[in-house]
PDB file of C-alpha atoms in Angstrom:
ATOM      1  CA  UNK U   1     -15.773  -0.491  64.001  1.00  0.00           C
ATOM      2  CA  UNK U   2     -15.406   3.047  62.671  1.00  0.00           C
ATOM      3  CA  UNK U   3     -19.469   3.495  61.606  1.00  0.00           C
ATOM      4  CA  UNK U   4     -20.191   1.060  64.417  1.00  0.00           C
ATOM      5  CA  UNK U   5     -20.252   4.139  66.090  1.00  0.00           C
ATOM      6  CA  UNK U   6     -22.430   6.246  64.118  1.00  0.00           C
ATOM      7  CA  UNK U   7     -25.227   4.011  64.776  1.00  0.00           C
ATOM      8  CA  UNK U   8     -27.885   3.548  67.213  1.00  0.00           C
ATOM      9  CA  UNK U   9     -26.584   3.275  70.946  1.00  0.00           C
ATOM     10  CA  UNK U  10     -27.651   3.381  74.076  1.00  0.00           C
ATOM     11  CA  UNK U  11     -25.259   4.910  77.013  1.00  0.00           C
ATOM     12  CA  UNK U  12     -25.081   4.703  80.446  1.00  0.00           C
ATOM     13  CA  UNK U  13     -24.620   2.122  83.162  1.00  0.00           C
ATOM     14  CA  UNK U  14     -27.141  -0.836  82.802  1.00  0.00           C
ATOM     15  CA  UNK U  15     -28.285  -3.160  85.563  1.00  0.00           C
ATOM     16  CA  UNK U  16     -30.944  -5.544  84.793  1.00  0.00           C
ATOM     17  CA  UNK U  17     -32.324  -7.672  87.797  1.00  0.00           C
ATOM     18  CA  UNK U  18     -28.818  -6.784  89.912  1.00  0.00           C
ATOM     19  CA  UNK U  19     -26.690  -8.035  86.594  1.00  0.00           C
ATOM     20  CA  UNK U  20     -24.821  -5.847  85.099  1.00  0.00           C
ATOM     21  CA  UNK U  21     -25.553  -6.445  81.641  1.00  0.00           C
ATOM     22  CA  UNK U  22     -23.497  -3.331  79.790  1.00  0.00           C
ATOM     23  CA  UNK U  23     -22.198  -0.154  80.108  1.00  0.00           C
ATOM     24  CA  UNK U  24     -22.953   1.161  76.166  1.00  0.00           C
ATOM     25  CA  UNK U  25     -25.280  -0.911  73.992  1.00  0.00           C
ATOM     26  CA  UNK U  26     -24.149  -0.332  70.043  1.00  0.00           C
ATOM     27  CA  UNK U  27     -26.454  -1.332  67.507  1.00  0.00           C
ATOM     28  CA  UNK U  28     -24.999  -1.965  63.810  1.00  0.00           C
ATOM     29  CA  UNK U  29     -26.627  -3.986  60.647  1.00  0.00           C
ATOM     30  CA  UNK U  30     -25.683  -7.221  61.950  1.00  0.00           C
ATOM     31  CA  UNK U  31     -24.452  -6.929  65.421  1.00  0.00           C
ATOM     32  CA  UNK U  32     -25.174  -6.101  68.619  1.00  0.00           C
ATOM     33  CA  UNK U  33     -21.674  -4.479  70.817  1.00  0.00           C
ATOM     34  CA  UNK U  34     -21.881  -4.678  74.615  1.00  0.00           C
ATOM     35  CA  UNK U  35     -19.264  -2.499  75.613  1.00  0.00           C
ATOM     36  CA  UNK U  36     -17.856  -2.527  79.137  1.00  0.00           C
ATOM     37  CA  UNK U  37     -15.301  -0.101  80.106  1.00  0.00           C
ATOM     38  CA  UNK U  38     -12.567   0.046  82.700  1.00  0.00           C
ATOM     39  CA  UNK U  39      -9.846   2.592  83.731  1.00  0.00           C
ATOM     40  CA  UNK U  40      -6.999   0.462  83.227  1.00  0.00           C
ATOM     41  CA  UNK U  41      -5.339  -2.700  82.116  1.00  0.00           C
ATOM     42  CA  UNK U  42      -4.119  -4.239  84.992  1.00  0.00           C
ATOM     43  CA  UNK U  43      -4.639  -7.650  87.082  1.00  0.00           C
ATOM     44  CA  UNK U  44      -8.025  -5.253  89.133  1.00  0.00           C
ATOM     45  CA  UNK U  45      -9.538  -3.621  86.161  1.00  0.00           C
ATOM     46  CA  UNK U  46      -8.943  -7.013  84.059  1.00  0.00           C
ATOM     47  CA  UNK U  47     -10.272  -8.697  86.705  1.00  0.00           C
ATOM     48  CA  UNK U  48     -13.284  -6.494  87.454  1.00  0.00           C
ATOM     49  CA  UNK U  49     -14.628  -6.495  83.745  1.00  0.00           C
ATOM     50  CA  UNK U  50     -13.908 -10.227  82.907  1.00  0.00           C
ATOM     51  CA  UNK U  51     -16.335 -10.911  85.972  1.00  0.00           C
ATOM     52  CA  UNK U  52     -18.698  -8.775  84.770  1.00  0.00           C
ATOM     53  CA  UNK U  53     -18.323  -9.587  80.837  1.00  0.00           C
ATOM     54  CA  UNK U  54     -18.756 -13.090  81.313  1.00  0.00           C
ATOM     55  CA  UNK U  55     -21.754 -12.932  84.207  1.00  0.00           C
ATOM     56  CA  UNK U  56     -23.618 -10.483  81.873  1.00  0.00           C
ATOM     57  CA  UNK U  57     -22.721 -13.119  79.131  1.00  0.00           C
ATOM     58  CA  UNK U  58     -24.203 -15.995  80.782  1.00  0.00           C
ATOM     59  CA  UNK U  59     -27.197 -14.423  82.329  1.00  0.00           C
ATOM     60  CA  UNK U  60     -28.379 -12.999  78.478  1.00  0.00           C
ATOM     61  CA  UNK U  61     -27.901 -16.242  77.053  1.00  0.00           C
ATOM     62  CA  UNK U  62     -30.255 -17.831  79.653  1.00  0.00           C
ATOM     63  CA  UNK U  63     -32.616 -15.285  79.370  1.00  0.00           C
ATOM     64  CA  UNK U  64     -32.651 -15.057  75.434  1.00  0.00           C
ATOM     65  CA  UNK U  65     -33.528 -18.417  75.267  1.00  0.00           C
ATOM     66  CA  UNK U  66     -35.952 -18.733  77.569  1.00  0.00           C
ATOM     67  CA  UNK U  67     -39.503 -18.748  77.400  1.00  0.00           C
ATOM     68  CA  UNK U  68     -39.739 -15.378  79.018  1.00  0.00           C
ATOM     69  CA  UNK U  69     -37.600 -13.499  76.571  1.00  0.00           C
ATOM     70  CA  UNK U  70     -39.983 -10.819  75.495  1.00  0.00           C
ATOM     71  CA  UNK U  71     -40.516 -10.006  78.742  1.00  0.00           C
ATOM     72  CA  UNK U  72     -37.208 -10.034  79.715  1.00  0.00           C
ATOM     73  CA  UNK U  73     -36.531  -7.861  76.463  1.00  0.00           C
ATOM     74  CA  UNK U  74     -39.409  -5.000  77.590  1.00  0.00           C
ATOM     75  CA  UNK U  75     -38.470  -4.952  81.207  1.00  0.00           C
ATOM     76  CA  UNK U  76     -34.534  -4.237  80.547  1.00  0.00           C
ATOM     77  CA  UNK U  77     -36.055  -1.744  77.851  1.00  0.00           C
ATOM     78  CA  UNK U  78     -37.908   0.149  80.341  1.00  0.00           C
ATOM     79  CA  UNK U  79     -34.846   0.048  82.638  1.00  0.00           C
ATOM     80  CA  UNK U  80     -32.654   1.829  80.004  1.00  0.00           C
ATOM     81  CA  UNK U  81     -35.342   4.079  79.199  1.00  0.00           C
ATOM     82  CA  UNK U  82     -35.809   5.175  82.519  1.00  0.00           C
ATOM     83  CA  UNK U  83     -32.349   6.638  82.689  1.00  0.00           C
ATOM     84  CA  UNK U  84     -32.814   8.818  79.692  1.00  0.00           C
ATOM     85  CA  UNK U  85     -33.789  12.298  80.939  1.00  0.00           C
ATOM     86  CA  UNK U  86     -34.456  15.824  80.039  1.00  0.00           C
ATOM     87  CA  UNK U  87     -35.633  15.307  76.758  1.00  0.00           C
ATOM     88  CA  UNK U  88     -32.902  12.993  75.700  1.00  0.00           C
ATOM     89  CA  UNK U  89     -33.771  11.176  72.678  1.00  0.00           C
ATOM     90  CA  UNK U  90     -34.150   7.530  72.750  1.00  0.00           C
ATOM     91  CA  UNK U  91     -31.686   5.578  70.108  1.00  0.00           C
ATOM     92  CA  UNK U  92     -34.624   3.135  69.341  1.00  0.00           C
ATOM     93  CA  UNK U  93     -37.894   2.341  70.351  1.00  0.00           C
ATOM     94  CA  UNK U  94     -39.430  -0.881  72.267  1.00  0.00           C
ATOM     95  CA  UNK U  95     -40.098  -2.710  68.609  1.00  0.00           C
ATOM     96  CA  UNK U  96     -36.912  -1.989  66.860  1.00  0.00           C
ATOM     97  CA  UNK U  97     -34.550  -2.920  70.508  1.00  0.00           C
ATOM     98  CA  UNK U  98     -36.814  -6.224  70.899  1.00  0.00           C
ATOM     99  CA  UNK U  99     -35.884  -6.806  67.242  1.00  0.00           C
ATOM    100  CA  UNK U 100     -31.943  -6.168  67.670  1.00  0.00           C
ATOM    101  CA  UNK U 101     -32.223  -8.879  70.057  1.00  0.00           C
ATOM    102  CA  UNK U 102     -34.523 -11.889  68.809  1.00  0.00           C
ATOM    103  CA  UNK U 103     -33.279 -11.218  65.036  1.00  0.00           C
ATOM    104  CA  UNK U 104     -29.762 -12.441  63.565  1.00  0.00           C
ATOM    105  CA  UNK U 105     -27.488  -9.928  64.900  1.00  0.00           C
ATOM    106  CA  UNK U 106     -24.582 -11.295  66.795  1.00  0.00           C
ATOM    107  CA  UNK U 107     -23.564 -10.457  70.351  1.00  0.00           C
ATOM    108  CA  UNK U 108     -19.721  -8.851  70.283  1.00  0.00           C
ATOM    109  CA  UNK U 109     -18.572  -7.403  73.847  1.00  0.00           C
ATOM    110  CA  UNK U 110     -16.076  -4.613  73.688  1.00  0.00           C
ATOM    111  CA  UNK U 111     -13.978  -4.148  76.569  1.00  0.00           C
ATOM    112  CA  UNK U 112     -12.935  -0.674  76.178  1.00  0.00           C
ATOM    113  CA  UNK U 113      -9.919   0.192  78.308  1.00  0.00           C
ATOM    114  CA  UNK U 114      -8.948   4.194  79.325  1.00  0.00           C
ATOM    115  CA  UNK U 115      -5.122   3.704  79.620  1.00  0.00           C
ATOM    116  CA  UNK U 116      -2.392   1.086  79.714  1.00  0.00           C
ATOM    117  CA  UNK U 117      -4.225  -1.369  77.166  1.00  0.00           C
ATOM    118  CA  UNK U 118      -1.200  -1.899  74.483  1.00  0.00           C
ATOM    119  CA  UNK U 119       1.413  -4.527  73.519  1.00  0.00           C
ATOM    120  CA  UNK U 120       3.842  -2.878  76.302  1.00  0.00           C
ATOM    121  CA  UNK U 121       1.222  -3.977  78.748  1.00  0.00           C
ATOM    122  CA  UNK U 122       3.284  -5.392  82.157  1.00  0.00           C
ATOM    123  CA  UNK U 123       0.338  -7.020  83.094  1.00  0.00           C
ATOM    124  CA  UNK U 124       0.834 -10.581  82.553  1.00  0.00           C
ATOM    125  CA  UNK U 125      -2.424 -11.582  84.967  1.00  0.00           C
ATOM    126  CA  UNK U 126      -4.583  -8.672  83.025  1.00  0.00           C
ATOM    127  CA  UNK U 127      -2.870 -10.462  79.651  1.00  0.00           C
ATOM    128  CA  UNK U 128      -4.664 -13.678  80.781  1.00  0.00           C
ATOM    129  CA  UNK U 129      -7.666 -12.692  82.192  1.00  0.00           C
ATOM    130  CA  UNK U 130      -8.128 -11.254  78.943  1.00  0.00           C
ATOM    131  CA  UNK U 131      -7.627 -14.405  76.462  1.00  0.00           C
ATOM    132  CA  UNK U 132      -9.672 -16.276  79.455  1.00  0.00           C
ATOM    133  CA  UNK U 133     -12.601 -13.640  78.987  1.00  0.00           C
ATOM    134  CA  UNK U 134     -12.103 -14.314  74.724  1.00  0.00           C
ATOM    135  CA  UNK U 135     -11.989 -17.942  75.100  1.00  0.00           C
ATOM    136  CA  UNK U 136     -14.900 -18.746  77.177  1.00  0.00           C
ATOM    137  CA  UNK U 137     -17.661 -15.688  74.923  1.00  0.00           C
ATOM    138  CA  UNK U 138     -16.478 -17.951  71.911  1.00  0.00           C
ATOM    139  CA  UNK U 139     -17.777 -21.097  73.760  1.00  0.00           C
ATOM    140  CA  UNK U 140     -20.870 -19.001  74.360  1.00  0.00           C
ATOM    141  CA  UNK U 141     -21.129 -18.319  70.523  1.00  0.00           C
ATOM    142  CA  UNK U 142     -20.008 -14.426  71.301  1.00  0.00           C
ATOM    143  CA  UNK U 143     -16.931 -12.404  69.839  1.00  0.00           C
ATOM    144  CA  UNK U 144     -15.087 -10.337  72.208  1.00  0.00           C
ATOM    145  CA  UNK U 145     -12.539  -7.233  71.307  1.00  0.00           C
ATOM    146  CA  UNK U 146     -10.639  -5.486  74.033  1.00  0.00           C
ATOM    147  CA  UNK U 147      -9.479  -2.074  72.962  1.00  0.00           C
ATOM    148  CA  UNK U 148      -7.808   1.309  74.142  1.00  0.00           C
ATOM    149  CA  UNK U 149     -10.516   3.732  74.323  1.00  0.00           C
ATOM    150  CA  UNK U 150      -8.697   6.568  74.819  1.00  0.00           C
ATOM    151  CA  UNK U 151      -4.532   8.183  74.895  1.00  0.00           C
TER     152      UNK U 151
END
């Protein structure tokens, strides 16, 4: 994922029609990564983003298919945009995110973790949650990669 991160993204916390879709949208060649972060692996913060990961899951799968899609696509545009201020430069414009989206790129959710996210991990119910979470984005045609953010 290492020039994943050189590319195009788009931070901050975005809510789209009271979902919350994402908290970092990164663009690459061929995929699209949703990531969601928590503070810590454990049975709440498992909990909390596998709730999240899979509602924002379901709810862009409905509305990518849909008839409304490019509407759907320019409205959570604007709502991103909207949160960019102070001369912030926007990662892409209206064309190129609509693109990202009704193109070929794959959907990959990152759940990005900010402590306590390694194979020492106590957390047997956060340990589940998690292969839950993986098993049912596959089903959805989505990868999924939890990760420690941070030491």
């Amino acid at each position: 994922l290492g020039d994943v991160y050189k590319r195009q993204d788009f931070t901050g916390c975005h809510i789209f029609d009271v979902i919350f879709v994402t908290d970092i949208i990164i663009f690459s060649d061929d995929q699209i990564f949703l990531m969601h972060n928590k503070d810590s692996f454990n049975g709440t913060g498992a909990r909390d983003v596998s709730n999240q990961i899979i509602t924002s899951a379901s709810y862009l799968q409905q509305m990518l298919a849909s008839a409304n899609r490019d509407d759907f696509l320019e409205k959570y545009y604007a709502t991103i945009v909207a949160k960019y201020k102070n001369g912030i430069k926007i990662p892409a414009d209206k064309t190129e995110f609509k693109k990202y989206f009704q193109g070929s790129h794959k959907i990959h959710y990152l759940i990005g973790y900010l402590k306590g996210y390694d194979e020492n991990s106590r957390s047997t119910y956060g340990k589940y949650l998690t292969v839950e979470v993986i098993k049912k984005l596959l089903d959805k045609g989505f990868d999924c990669t939890p990760l420690l953010i941070s030491n």
